[in-house]
Amino acid sequence: GTQEFNRVRIGVGRPTNNEPVVKYVLNRAAGDEKALLEDAIKKTAQSIEAWITKPFLEVMNVYNR
């Protein structure tokens, strides 16, 4: 519950039906979502590598779109 450290998160959206959010988040990605998830993981890794040498806010402004 603190904002005292920086976080890197990957958004997964929300269910479009009445499925509970927890179940939706913990389910395996559907076939068409796998490529999107793989791309998100790749971009997350790139952002973490950039964060090693650049300020967090600068990196966040590049990768948060």
Short mmCIF file of C-alpha atoms in Angstrom, two decimals:
data_model
loop_
_atom_site.label_atom_id
_atom_site.label_comp_id
_atom_site.label_asym_id
_atom_site.label_seq_id
_atom_site.Cartn_x
_atom_site.Cartn_y
_atom_site.Cartn_z
CA GLY A 1 0.00 0.00 0.00
CA THR A 2 2.97 2.33 -0.22
CA GLN A 3 4.13 4.58 -3.05
CA GLU A 4 7.68 4.73 -1.67
CA PHE A 5 9.24 2.57 -4.38
CA ASN A 6 8.92 2.27 -8.14
CA ARG A 7 7.00 -0.61 -9.69
CA VAL A 8 6.91 -2.24 -13.08
CA ARG A 9 3.51 -3.70 -13.96
CA ILE A 10 1.98 -5.43 -16.94
CA GLY A 11 -1.71 -4.67 -17.50
CA VAL A 12 -3.94 -7.58 -18.48
CA GLY A 13 -7.27 -5.81 -18.82
CA ARG A 14 -10.55 -6.87 -17.24
CA PRO A 15 -13.01 -9.65 -18.02
CA THR A 16 -15.80 -8.74 -20.41
CA ASN A 17 -18.24 -11.26 -18.95
CA ASN A 18 -19.21 -11.88 -15.34
CA GLU A 19 -16.02 -13.84 -14.61
CA PRO A 20 -14.36 -12.80 -11.32
CA VAL A 21 -11.32 -10.57 -11.87
CA VAL A 22 -9.04 -12.88 -9.88
CA LYS A 23 -9.96 -15.87 -12.03
CA TYR A 24 -9.52 -13.81 -15.21
CA VAL A 25 -6.07 -12.57 -14.20
CA LEU A 26 -4.83 -16.01 -13.13
CA ASN A 27 -6.13 -17.90 -16.19
CA ARG A 28 -3.84 -18.80 -19.05
CA ALA A 29 -3.83 -16.36 -21.93
CA ALA A 30 -6.19 -17.23 -24.78
CA GLY A 31 -4.67 -18.05 -28.16
CA ASP A 32 -5.03 -14.54 -29.59
CA GLU A 33 -3.77 -12.98 -26.34
CA LYS A 34 -0.52 -14.96 -26.21
CA ALA A 35 1.22 -12.81 -28.82
CA LEU A 36 0.14 -9.64 -27.00
CA LEU A 37 1.40 -11.02 -23.70
CA GLU A 38 4.73 -12.05 -25.21
CA ASP A 39 5.13 -8.55 -26.66
CA ALA A 40 4.29 -6.99 -23.29
CA ILE A 41 6.87 -9.17 -21.54
CA LYS A 42 9.50 -8.23 -24.12
CA LYS A 43 8.78 -4.51 -23.70
CA THR A 44 8.83 -4.88 -19.92
CA ALA A 45 12.28 -6.48 -20.07
CA GLN A 46 13.48 -3.65 -22.33
CA SER A 47 12.14 -1.05 -19.91
CA ILE A 48 13.90 -2.69 -16.97
CA GLU A 49 17.17 -2.71 -18.90
CA ALA A 50 16.70 0.99 -19.72
CA TRP A 51 15.94 1.73 -16.06
CA ILE A 52 19.43 0.53 -15.12
CA THR A 53 21.00 3.56 -16.82
CA LYS A 54 18.17 6.12 -16.99
CA PRO A 55 15.87 7.73 -14.43
CA PHE A 56 12.66 5.84 -13.76
CA LEU A 57 10.36 8.70 -14.84
CA GLU A 58 12.19 9.03 -18.15
CA VAL A 59 11.83 5.30 -18.82
CA MET A 60 8.19 5.35 -17.71
CA ASN A 61 7.41 8.16 -20.18
CA VAL A 62 8.86 6.10 -23.04
CA TYR A 63 7.18 2.78 -22.22
CA ASN A 64 3.80 3.84 -20.78
CA ARG A 65 1.55 4.31 -23.79
#
